[in-house]
JSON list of C-alpha atoms in Angstrom, two decimals:
[
{"chain": "U", "resi": 4, "resn": "ASP", "atom": "CA", "xyz": [5.52, -30.75, -59.80]},
{"chain": "U", "resi": 5, "resn": "THR", "atom": "CA", "xyz": [5.73, -30.16, -63.55]},
{"chain": "U", "resi": 6, "resn": "GLY", "atom": "CA", "xyz": [3.02, -31.10, -65.97]},
{"chain": "U", "resi": 7, "resn": "VAL", "atom": "CA", "xyz": [3.27, -32.55, -69.43]},
{"chain": "U", "resi": 8, "resn": "SER", "atom": "CA", "xyz": [5.64, -30.58, -71.66]},
{"chain": "U", "resi": 9, "resn": "GLN", "atom": "CA", "xyz": [5.95, -30.52, -75.43]},
{"chain": "U", "resi": 10, "resn": "ASP", "atom": "CA", "xyz": [8.58, -29.16, -77.74]},
{"chain": "U", "resi": 11, "resn": "PRO", "atom": "CA", "xyz": [8.47, -27.21, -79.95]},
{"chain": "U", "resi": 12, "resn": "ARG", "atom": "CA", "xyz": [5.32, -25.21, -79.31]},
{"chain": "U", "resi": 13, "resn": "HIS", "atom": "CA", "xyz": [5.12, -24.09, -82.92]},
{"chain": "U", "resi": 14, "resn": "LYS", "atom": "CA", "xyz": [6.58, -25.54, -86.11]},
{"chain": "U", "resi": 15, "resn": "ILE", "atom": "CA", "xyz": [6.34, -24.15, -89.62]},
{"chain": "U", "resi": 16, "resn": "THR", "atom": "CA", "xyz": [7.63, -26.36, -92.38]},
{"chain": "U", "resi": 17, "resn": "LYS", "atom": "CA", "xyz": [7.43, -26.77, -96.11]},
{"chain": "U", "resi": 18, "resn": "ARG", "atom": "CA", "xyz": [5.51, -29.57, -97.73]},
{"chain": "U", "resi": 19, "resn": "GLY", "atom": "CA", "xyz": [7.64, -32.68, -98.13]},
{"chain": "U", "resi": 20, "resn": "GLN", "atom": "CA", "xyz": [9.88, -32.01, -95.12]},
{"chain": "U", "resi": 21, "resn": "ASN", "atom": "CA", "xyz": [10.10, -34.29, -92.08]},
{"chain": "U", "resi": 22, "resn": "VAL", "atom": "CA", "xyz": [9.26, -33.00, -88.61]},
{"chain": "U", "resi": 23, "resn": "THR", "atom": "CA", "xyz": [9.74, -34.47, -85.14]},
{"chain": "U", "resi": 24, "resn": "PHE", "atom": "CA", "xyz": [7.94, -33.47, -81.95]},
{"chain": "U", "resi": 25, "resn": "ARG", "atom": "CA", "xyz": [8.86, -34.34, -78.38]},
{"chain": "U", "resi": 26, "resn": "CYS", "atom": "CA", "xyz": [6.66, -34.97, -75.36]},
{"chain": "U", "resi": 27, "resn": "ASP", "atom": "CA", "xyz": [7.80, -35.28, -71.74]},
{"chain": "U", "resi": 28, "resn": "PRO", "atom": "CA", "xyz": [5.01, -36.77, -69.59]},
{"chain": "U", "resi": 29, "resn": "ILE", "atom": "CA", "xyz": [4.39, -36.31, -65.88]},
{"chain": "U", "resi": 30, "resn": "SER", "atom": "CA", "xyz": [7.19, -38.31, -64.30]},
{"chain": "U", "resi": 31, "resn": "GLU", "atom": "CA", "xyz": [5.24, -41.06, -62.54]},
{"chain": "U", "resi": 32, "resn": "HIS", "atom": "CA", "xyz": [2.80, -41.60, -65.42]},
{"chain": "U", "resi": 33, "resn": "ASN", "atom": "CA", "xyz": [3.10, -44.87, -67.29]},
{"chain": "U", "resi": 34, "resn": "ARG", "atom": "CA", "xyz": [0.76, -44.12, -70.21]},
{"chain": "U", "resi": 35, "resn": "LEU", "atom": "CA", "xyz": [1.41, -41.60, -72.95]},
{"chain": "U", "resi": 36, "resn": "TYR", "atom": "CA", "xyz": [-0.99, -40.62, -75.72]},
{"chain": "U", "resi": 37, "resn": "TRP", "atom": "CA", "xyz": [-0.69, -38.65, -78.95]},
{"chain": "U", "resi": 38, "resn": "TYR", "atom": "CA", "xyz": [-3.65, -36.81, -80.45]},
{"chain": "U", "resi": 39, "resn": "ARG", "atom": "CA", "xyz": [-4.22, -34.45, -83.35]},
{"chain": "U", "resi": 40, "resn": "GLN", "atom": "CA", "xyz": [-6.73, -31.61, -83.18]},
{"chain": "U", "resi": 41, "resn": "THR", "atom": "CA", "xyz": [-8.01, -29.26, -85.85]},
{"chain": "U", "resi": 42, "resn": "LEU", "atom": "CA", "xyz": [-10.05, -26.10, -85.30]},
{"chain": "U", "resi": 43, "resn": "GLY", "atom": "CA", "xyz": [-13.55, -26.74, -84.02]},
{"chain": "U", "resi": 44, "resn": "GLN", "atom": "CA", "xyz": [-13.02, -30.45, -83.50]},
{"chain": "U", "resi": 45, "resn": "GLY", "atom": "CA", "xyz": [-12.24, -32.65, -80.56]},
{"chain": "U", "resi": 46, "resn": "PRO", "atom": "CA", "xyz": [-8.88, -34.42, -80.30]},
{"chain": "U", "resi": 47, "resn": "GLU", "atom": "CA", "xyz": [-8.36, -37.31, -82.71]},
{"chain": "U", "resi": 48, "resn": "PHE", "atom": "CA", "xyz": [-6.53, -40.31, -81.26]},
{"chain": "U", "resi": 49, "resn": "LEU", "atom": "CA", "xyz": [-3.25, -41.21, -82.98]},
{"chain": "U", "resi": 50, "resn": "THR", "atom": "CA", "xyz": [-1.45, -43.71, -80.75]},
{"chain": "U", "resi": 51, "resn": "TYR", "atom": "CA", "xyz": [-0.61, -44.60, -77.18]},
{"chain": "U", "resi": 52, "resn": "PHE", "atom": "CA", "xyz": [2.12, -46.24, -75.11]},
{"chain": "U", "resi": 53, "resn": "GLN", "atom": "CA", "xyz": [2.11, -48.11, -71.86]},
{"chain": "U", "resi": 54, "resn": "ASN", "atom": "CA", "xyz": [5.66, -47.69, -70.61]},
{"chain": "U", "resi": 55, "resn": "GLU", "atom": "CA", "xyz": [7.80, -48.27, -73.73]},
{"chain": "U", "resi": 56, "resn": "ALA", "atom": "CA", "xyz": [5.29, -50.50, -75.54]},
{"chain": "U", "resi": 57, "resn": "GLN", "atom": "CA", "xyz": [3.15, -48.97, -78.28]},
{"chain": "U", "resi": 58, "resn": "LEU", "atom": "CA", "xyz": [-0.18, -50.67, -77.58]},
{"chain": "U", "resi": 59, "resn": "GLU", "atom": "CA", "xyz": [-2.45, -49.11, -80.12]},
{"chain": "U", "resi": 60, "resn": "LYS", "atom": "CA", "xyz": [-2.25, -47.07, -83.28]},
{"chain": "U", "resi": 61, "resn": "SER", "atom": "CA", "xyz": [-5.18, -45.45, -85.07]},
{"chain": "U", "resi": 62, "resn": "ARG", "atom": "CA", "xyz": [-6.20, -47.24, -88.26]},
{"chain": "U", "resi": 63, "resn": "LEU", "atom": "CA", "xyz": [-6.52, -43.80, -89.83]},
{"chain": "U", "resi": 64, "resn": "LEU", "atom": "CA", "xyz": [-2.87, -43.05, -89.18]},
{"chain": "U", "resi": 65, "resn": "SER", "atom": "CA", "xyz": [-0.77, -42.86, -92.31]},
{"chain": "U", "resi": 66, "resn": "ASP", "atom": "CA", "xyz": [2.51, -44.77, -92.62]},
{"chain": "U", "resi": 67, "resn": "ARG", "atom": "CA", "xyz": [4.19, -41.38, -92.69]},
{"chain": "U", "resi": 68, "resn": "PHE", "atom": "CA", "xyz": [3.55, -41.08, -88.93]},
{"chain": "U", "resi": 69, "resn": "SER", "atom": "CA", "xyz": [5.69, -42.91, -86.42]},
{"chain": "U", "resi": 70, "resn": "ALA", "atom": "CA", "xyz": [6.05, -42.62, -82.68]},
{"chain": "U", "resi": 71, "resn": "GLU", "atom": "CA", "xyz": [8.55, -43.95, -80.18]},
{"chain": "U", "resi": 72, "resn": "ARG", "atom": "CA", "xyz": [8.96, -44.03, -76.44]},
{"chain": "U", "resi": 73, "resn": "PRO", "atom": "CA", "xyz": [12.37, -45.68, -76.14]},
{"chain": "U", "resi": 74, "resn": "LYS", "atom": "CA", "xyz": [12.84, -45.81, -72.39]},
{"chain": "U", "resi": 75, "resn": "GLY", "atom": "CA", "xyz": [9.28, -45.45, -71.24]},
{"chain": "U", "resi": 76, "resn": "SER", "atom": "CA", "xyz": [9.80, -41.78, -70.41]},
{"chain": "U", "resi": 77, "resn": "PHE", "atom": "CA", "xyz": [9.68, -39.12, -73.15]},
{"chain": "U", "resi": 78, "resn": "SER", "atom": "CA", "xyz": [8.15, -39.81, -76.56]},
{"chain": "U", "resi": 79, "resn": "THR", "atom": "CA", "xyz": [8.71, -38.52, -80.07]},
{"chain": "U", "resi": 80, "resn": "LEU", "atom": "CA", "xyz": [6.26, -38.26, -82.94]},
{"chain": "U", "resi": 81, "resn": "GLU", "atom": "CA", "xyz": [7.73, -38.02, -86.43]},
{"chain": "U", "resi": 82, "resn": "ILE", "atom": "CA", "xyz": [5.86, -37.06, -89.57]},
{"chain": "U", "resi": 83, "resn": "GLN", "atom": "CA", "xyz": [7.66, -37.80, -92.80]},
{"chain": "U", "resi": 84, "resn": "ARG", "atom": "CA", "xyz": [7.02, -36.04, -96.12]},
{"chain": "U", "resi": 85, "resn": "THR", "atom": "CA", "xyz": [4.59, -33.58, -94.56]},
{"chain": "U", "resi": 86, "resn": "GLU", "atom": "CA", "xyz": [1.44, -32.57, -96.44]},
{"chain": "U", "resi": 87, "resn": "GLN", "atom": "CA", "xyz": [-0.71, -29.47, -96.02]},
{"chain": "U", "resi": 88, "resn": "GLY", "atom": "CA", "xyz": [-3.41, -31.67, -94.49]},
{"chain": "U", "resi": 89, "resn": "ASP", "atom": "CA", "xyz": [-1.05, -32.44, -91.61]},
{"chain": "U", "resi": 90, "resn": "SER", "atom": "CA", "xyz": [-1.43, -28.86, -90.35]},
{"chain": "U", "resi": 91, "resn": "ALA", "atom": "CA", "xyz": [-3.00, -29.18, -86.91]},
{"chain": "U", "resi": 92, "resn": "MET", "atom": "CA", "xyz": [-2.32, -29.02, -83.18]},
{"chain": "U", "resi": 93, "resn": "TYR", "atom": "CA", "xyz": [-0.53, -32.16, -81.97]},
{"chain": "U", "resi": 94, "resn": "LEU", "atom": "CA", "xyz": [-1.35, -32.92, -78.37]},
{"chain": "U", "resi": 95, "resn": "CYS", "atom": "CA", "xyz": [0.37, -35.25, -75.97]},
{"chain": "U", "resi": 96, "resn": "ALA", "atom": "CA", "xyz": [-1.30, -36.53, -72.81]},
{"chain": "U", "resi": 97, "resn": "SER", "atom": "CA", "xyz": [-0.14, -38.77, -70.00]},
{"chain": "U", "resi": 98, "resn": "SER", "atom": "CA", "xyz": [-1.85, -40.75, -67.28]},
{"chain": "U", "resi": 99, "resn": "PHE", "atom": "CA", "xyz": [-1.19, -43.16, -64.46]},
{"chain": "U", "resi": 100, "resn": "SER", "atom": "CA", "xyz": [-3.05, -46.36, -65.14]},
{"chain": "U", "resi": 101, "resn": "GLN", "atom": "CA", "xyz": [-4.86, -47.75, -62.11]},
{"chain": "U", "resi": 102, "resn": "GLY", "atom": "CA", "xyz": [-6.74, -50.68, -63.50]},
{"chain": "U", "resi": 103, "resn": "HIS", "atom": "CA", "xyz": [-8.18, -49.51, -66.77]},
{"chain": "U", "resi": 104, "resn": "THR", "atom": "CA", "xyz": [-9.81, -46.13, -66.50]},
{"chain": "U", "resi": 105, "resn": "ASP", "atom": "CA", "xyz": [-7.40, -43.27, -66.04]},
{"chain": "U", "resi": 106, "resn": "THR", "atom": "CA", "xyz": [-7.48, -39.50, -66.31]},
{"chain": "U", "resi": 107, "resn": "GLN", "atom": "CA", "xyz": [-5.38, -38.01, -69.07]},
{"chain": "U", "resi": 108, "resn": "TYR", "atom": "CA", "xyz": [-3.48, -34.76, -68.54]},
{"chain": "U", "resi": 109, "resn": "PHE", "atom": "CA", "xyz": [-2.51, -32.80, -71.60]},
{"chain": "U", "resi": 110, "resn": "GLY", "atom": "CA", "xyz": [0.58, -30.86, -72.59]},
{"chain": "U", "resi": 111, "resn": "PRO", "atom": "CA", "xyz": [0.38, -27.43, -74.25]},
{"chain": "U", "resi": 112, "resn": "GLY", "atom": "CA", "xyz": [0.55, -28.93, -77.75]},
{"chain": "U", "resi": 113, "resn": "THR", "atom": "CA", "xyz": [2.69, -28.37, -80.83]},
{"chain": "U", "resi": 114, "resn": "ARG", "atom": "CA", "xyz": [1.03, -26.34, -83.55]},
{"chain": "U", "resi": 115, "resn": "LEU", "atom": "CA", "xyz": [2.22, -27.51, -86.98]},
{"chain": "U", "resi": 116, "resn": "THR", "atom": "CA", "xyz": [1.78, -25.41, -90.10]},
{"chain": "U", "resi": 117, "resn": "VAL", "atom": "CA", "xyz": [2.71, -27.00, -93.42]},
{"chain": "U", "resi": 118, "resn": "LEU", "atom": "CA", "xyz": [3.16, -24.49, -96.23]},
{"chain": "B", "resi": 11, "resn": "GLY", "atom": "CA", "xyz": [-20.49, -46.29, -85.22]},
{"chain": "B", "resi": 12, "resn": "GLN", "atom": "CA", "xyz": [-19.50, -44.26, -82.21]},
{"chain": "B", "resi": 13, "resn": "ASN", "atom": "CA", "xyz": [-20.91, -40.80, -81.76]},
{"chain": "B", "resi": 14, "resn": "ILE", "atom": "CA", "xyz": [-20.72, -37.97, -79.24]},
{"chain": "B", "resi": 15, "resn": "ASP", "atom": "CA", "xyz": [-23.09, -35.02, -79.70]},
{"chain": "B", "resi": 16, "resn": "GLN", "atom": "CA", "xyz": [-22.80, -31.61, -78.08]},
{"chain": "B", "resi": 17, "resn": "PRO", "atom": "CA", "xyz": [-24.16, -28.20, -79.10]},
{"chain": "B", "resi": 18, "resn": "THR", "atom": "CA", "xyz": [-21.66, -26.27, -81.19]},
{"chain": "B", "resi": 19, "resn": "GLU", "atom": "CA", "xyz": [-22.00, -22.98, -79.35]},
{"chain": "B", "resi": 20, "resn": "MET", "atom": "CA", "xyz": [-23.81, -21.48, -76.35]},
{"chain": "B", "resi": 21, "resn": "THR", "atom": "CA", "xyz": [-24.03, -17.98, -74.95]},
{"chain": "B", "resi": 22, "resn": "ALA", "atom": "CA", "xyz": [-24.63, -17.04, -71.31]},
{"chain": "B", "resi": 23, "resn": "THR", "atom": "CA", "xyz": [-24.39, -14.02, -69.05]},
{"chain": "B", "resi": 24, "resn": "GLU", "atom": "CA", "xyz": [-21.79, -13.41, -66.37]},
{"chain": "B", "resi": 25, "resn": "GLY", "atom": "CA", "xyz": [-23.09, -14.55, -62.97]},
{"chain": "B", "resi": 26, "resn": "ALA", "atom": "CA", "xyz": [-25.71, -16.87, -64.47]},
{"chain": "B", "resi": 27, "resn": "ILE", "atom": "CA", "xyz": [-25.92, -20.68, -64.75]},
{"chain": "B", "resi": 28, "resn": "VAL", "atom": "CA", "xyz": [-25.45, -22.69, -67.93]},
{"chain": "B", "resi": 29, "resn": "GLN", "atom": "CA", "xyz": [-25.95, -26.37, -68.71]},
{"chain": "B", "resi": 30, "resn": "ILE", "atom": "CA", "xyz": [-24.01, -28.02, -71.53]},
{"chain": "B", "resi": 31, "resn": "ASN", "atom": "CA", "xyz": [-25.49, -31.31, -72.71]},
{"chain": "B", "resi": 32, "resn": "CYS", "atom": "CA", "xyz": [-23.74, -34.32, -74.19]},
{"chain": "B", "resi": 33, "resn": "THR", "atom": "CA", "xyz": [-25.32, -37.45, -75.66]},
{"chain": "B", "resi": 34, "resn": "TYR", "atom": "CA", "xyz": [-23.33, -40.46, -76.67]},
{"chain": "B", "resi": 35, "resn": "GLN", "atom": "CA", "xyz": [-23.54, -43.76, -78.51]},
{"chain": "B", "resi": 36, "resn": "THR", "atom": "CA", "xyz": [-20.41, -45.83, -78.02]},
{"chain": "B", "resi": 37, "resn": "SER", "atom": "CA", "xyz": [-19.33, -49.45, -78.08]},
{"chain": "B", "resi": 38, "resn": "GLY", "atom": "CA", "xyz": [-19.17, -49.96, -74.35]},
{"chain": "B", "resi": 39, "resn": "PHE", "atom": "CA", "xyz": [-18.83, -47.43, -71.58]},
{"chain": "B", "resi": 40, "resn": "ASN", "atom": "CA", "xyz": [-16.05, -47.02, -69.06]},
{"chain": "B", "resi": 41, "resn": "GLY", "atom": "CA", "xyz": [-16.70, -43.49, -67.92]},
{"chain": "B", "resi": 42, "resn": "LEU", "atom": "CA", "xyz": [-17.37, -39.99, -69.22]},
{"chain": "B", "resi": 43, "resn": "PHE", "atom": "CA", "xyz": [-15.00, -37.05, -68.97]},
{"chain": "B", "resi": 44, "resn": "TRP", "atom": "CA", "xyz": [-15.43, -33.30, -69.31]},
{"chain": "B", "resi": 45, "resn": "TYR", "atom": "CA", "xyz": [-12.52, -31.10, -70.29]},
{"chain": "B", "resi": 46, "resn": "GLN", "atom": "CA", "xyz": [-12.21, -27.32, -70.64]},
{"chain": "B", "resi": 47, "resn": "GLN", "atom": "CA", "xyz": [-10.15, -25.89, -73.50]},
{"chain": "B", "resi": 48, "resn": "HIS", "atom": "CA", "xyz": [-9.31, -22.21, -73.90]},
{"chain": "B", "resi": 49, "resn": "ALA", "atom": "CA", "xyz": [-8.53, -21.06, -77.42]},
{"chain": "B", "resi": 50, "resn": "GLY", "atom": "CA", "xyz": [-5.07, -22.14, -78.52]},
{"chain": "B", "resi": 51, "resn": "GLU", "atom": "CA", "xyz": [-4.44, -24.11, -75.35]},
{"chain": "B", "resi": 52, "resn": "ALA", "atom": "CA", "xyz": [-4.58, -27.77, -74.37]},
{"chain": "B", "resi": 53, "resn": "PRO", "atom": "CA", "xyz": [-7.63, -29.38, -72.74]},
{"chain": "B", "resi": 54, "resn": "THR", "atom": "CA", "xyz": [-7.67, -29.39, -68.94]},
{"chain": "B", "resi": 55, "resn": "PHE", "atom": "CA", "xyz": [-9.50, -32.05, -66.94]},
{"chain": "B", "resi": 56, "resn": "LEU", "atom": "CA", "xyz": [-12.72, -30.98, -65.21]},
{"chain": "B", "resi": 57, "resn": "SER", "atom": "CA", "xyz": [-14.66, -34.07, -64.17]},
{"chain": "B", "resi": 58, "resn": "TYR", "atom": "CA", "xyz": [-15.17, -37.81, -64.48]},
{"chain": "B", "resi": 59, "resn": "ASN", "atom": "CA", "xyz": [-18.43, -39.77, -64.09]},
{"chain": "B", "resi": 60, "resn": "VAL", "atom": "CA", "xyz": [-18.77, -43.54, -64.24]},
{"chain": "B", "resi": 61, "resn": "LEU", "atom": "CA", "xyz": [-21.87, -44.05, -62.08]},
{"chain": "B", "resi": 62, "resn": "ASP", "atom": "CA", "xyz": [-25.27, -42.41, -62.53]},
{"chain": "B", "resi": 63, "resn": "GLY", "atom": "CA", "xyz": [-25.83, -39.19, -60.67]},
{"chain": "B", "resi": 64, "resn": "LEU", "atom": "CA", "xyz": [-24.38, -35.80, -59.98]},
{"chain": "B", "resi": 65, "resn": "GLU", "atom": "CA", "xyz": [-20.74, -35.03, -59.13]},
{"chain": "B", "resi": 66, "resn": "GLU", "atom": "CA", "xyz": [-20.18, -31.56, -57.70]},
{"chain": "B", "resi": 67, "resn": "LYS", "atom": "CA", "xyz": [-16.86, -29.77, -57.72]},
{"chain": "B", "resi": 68, "resn": "GLY", "atom": "CA", "xyz": [-17.07, -26.14, -56.71]},
{"chain": "B", "resi": 69, "resn": "ARG", "atom": "CA", "xyz": [-18.86, -24.07, -59.34]},
{"chain": "B", "resi": 70, "resn": "PHE", "atom": "CA", "xyz": [-18.87, -27.01, -61.75]},
{"chain": "B", "resi": 71, "resn": "SER", "atom": "CA", "xyz": [-21.09, -30.12, -61.56]},
{"chain": "B", "resi": 72, "resn": "SER", "atom": "CA", "xyz": [-21.42, -33.04, -63.94]},
{"chain": "B", "resi": 73, "resn": "PHE", "atom": "CA", "xyz": [-24.36, -35.43, -64.27]},
{"chain": "B", "resi": 74, "resn": "LEU", "atom": "CA", "xyz": [-24.56, -38.85, -65.90]},
{"chain": "B", "resi": 75, "resn": "SER", "atom": "CA", "xyz": [-27.42, -41.13, -66.95]},
{"chain": "B", "resi": 76, "resn": "ARG", "atom": "CA", "xyz": [-26.01, -44.30, -68.47]},
{"chain": "B", "resi": 77, "resn": "SER", "atom": "CA", "xyz": [-29.43, -45.67, -69.47]},
{"chain": "B", "resi": 78, "resn": "LYS", "atom": "CA", "xyz": [-30.10, -42.53, -71.51]},
{"chain": "B", "resi": 79, "resn": "GLY", "atom": "CA", "xyz": [-26.56, -42.11, -72.85]},
{"chain": "B", "resi": 80, "resn": "TYR", "atom": "CA", "xyz": [-26.64, -38.57, -71.52]},
{"chain": "B", "resi": 81, "resn": "SER", "atom": "CA", "xyz": [-24.51, -36.23, -69.48]},
{"chain": "B", "resi": 82, "resn": "TYR", "atom": "CA", "xyz": [-24.46, -32.56, -68.71]},
{"chain": "B", "resi": 83, "resn": "LEU", "atom": "CA", "xyz": [-21.95, -30.10, -67.31]},
{"chain": "B", "resi": 84, "resn": "LEU", "atom": "CA", "xyz": [-23.44, -27.38, -65.11]},
{"chain": "B", "resi": 85, "resn": "LEU", "atom": "CA", "xyz": [-21.52, -24.17, -64.57]},
{"chain": "B", "resi": 86, "resn": "LYS", "atom": "CA", "xyz": [-22.73, -21.79, -61.85]},
{"chain": "B", "resi": 87, "resn": "GLU", "atom": "CA", "xyz": [-21.86, -18.16, -61.08]},
{"chain": "B", "resi": 88, "resn": "LEU", "atom": "CA", "xyz": [-20.33, -17.77, -64.51]},
{"chain": "B", "resi": 89, "resn": "GLN", "atom": "CA", "xyz": [-17.18, -15.70, -64.82]},
{"chain": "B", "resi": 90, "resn": "MET", "atom": "CA", "xyz": [-15.66, -14.19, -67.95]},
{"chain": "B", "resi": 91, "resn": "LYS", "atom": "CA", "xyz": [-12.74, -16.64, -67.65]},
{"chain": "B", "resi": 92, "resn": "ASP", "atom": "CA", "xyz": [-15.21, -19.51, -68.19]},
{"chain": "B", "resi": 93, "resn": "SER", "atom": "CA", "xyz": [-15.38, -18.53, -71.86]},
{"chain": "B", "resi": 94, "resn": "ALA", "atom": "CA", "xyz": [-13.87, -21.61, -73.49]},
{"chain": "B", "resi": 95, "resn": "SER", "atom": "CA", "xyz": [-14.76, -24.80, -75.31]},
{"chain": "B", "resi": 96, "resn": "TYR", "atom": "CA", "xyz": [-16.06, -27.69, -73.23]},
{"chain": "B", "resi": 97, "resn": "LEU", "atom": "CA", "xyz": [-15.28, -31.16, -74.51]},
{"chain": "B", "resi": 98, "resn": "CYS", "atom": "CA", "xyz": [-17.21, -34.31, -73.62]},
{"chain": "B", "resi": 99, "resn": "ALA", "atom": "CA", "xyz": [-15.34, -37.60, -74.02]},
{"chain": "B", "resi": 100, "resn": "VAL", "atom": "CA", "xyz": [-16.41, -41.20, -73.40]},
{"chain": "B", "resi": 101, "resn": "MET", "atom": "CA", "xyz": [-14.08, -44.10, -72.68]},
{"chain": "B", "resi": 102, "resn": "ASP", "atom": "CA", "xyz": [-15.29, -47.04, -74.76]},
{"chain": "B", "resi": 103, "resn": "SER", "atom": "CA", "xyz": [-14.96, -50.79, -74.30]},
{"chain": "B", "resi": 104, "resn": "ASN", "atom": "CA", "xyz": [-11.37, -50.67, -75.59]},
{"chain": "B", "resi": 105, "resn": "TYR", "atom": "CA", "xyz": [-10.55, -48.02, -72.95]},
{"chain": "B", "resi": 106, "resn": "GLN", "atom": "CA", "xyz": [-10.07, -45.47, -75.70]},
{"chain": "B", "resi": 107, "resn": "LEU", "atom": "CA", "xyz": [-11.44, -41.93, -75.37]},
{"chain": "B", "resi": 108, "resn": "ILE", "atom": "CA", "xyz": [-14.01, -40.93, -77.97]},
{"chain": "B", "resi": 109, "resn": "TRP", "atom": "CA", "xyz": [-14.29, -37.15, -78.14]},
{"chain": "B", "resi": 110, "resn": "GLY", "atom": "CA", "xyz": [-17.10, -34.78, -79.02]},
{"chain": "B", "resi": 111, "resn": "ALA", "atom": "CA", "xyz": [-16.34, -31.71, -81.14]},
{"chain": "B", "resi": 112, "resn": "GLY", "atom": "CA", "xyz": [-16.77, -29.44, -78.13]},
{"chain": "B", "resi": 113, "resn": "THR", "atom": "CA", "xyz": [-19.19, -26.69, -77.15]},
{"chain": "B", "resi": 114, "resn": "LYS", "atom": "CA", "xyz": [-17.92, -23.14, -77.43]},
{"chain": "B", "resi": 115, "resn": "LEU", "atom": "CA", "xyz": [-19.25, -21.15, -74.47]},
{"chain": "B", "resi": 116, "resn": "ILE", "atom": "CA", "xyz": [-19.40, -17.38, -74.83]},
{"chain": "B", "resi": 117, "resn": "ILE", "atom": "CA", "xyz": [-19.90, -15.35, -71.65]},
{"chain": "B", "resi": 118, "resn": "LYS", "atom": "CA", "xyz": [-21.29, -11.84, -71.98]},
{"chain": "B", "resi": 119, "resn": "PRO", "atom": "CA", "xyz": [-21.03, -9.15, -69.29]}
]
């Protein structure tokens, strides 16, 4: 039984470049979440999917961020024209929705450094 | 606005007991979660409370009072590996998790 996996684990890029991260959820989970976390803070919600449908996106999320989950399995998060302020840990979590409340299980994260 | 408050940092001694408090003000309530996060790693699920009272799980217990907007995580028989951040998160009326900033727990021998 494998948990949530993310790739890459670390990414260093120059300002202005585009980056793409991948998340593979736990296989039977139908919900997938993306969060961003900076040092000393809790995770900040970015967006989430139920199967392949993107149901919610944070109002704080810039247009430079886009996420997809094309077949309801893995997901990608793309950041275009990266800025130094995008440096953070990007976390993916998945859950199996039973009714409404569900427990989210996190992947190891992708640490992004924008130079 | 929505708010989750936890102490920034706590220190305790190996073998002792520590209680980490969390108070919340959210638009609606659909349960409270506690997660453990070691430095540089992802959060791992510890407990979930939706009804008032105490939930015990081995060395860890979590308490909830919905009328007071209050929860605590109790860690017994502390071990050095318990040194981590502990995150409190509340699921609001939109079934979205609202996270606290976390409490960094330092265990001393």
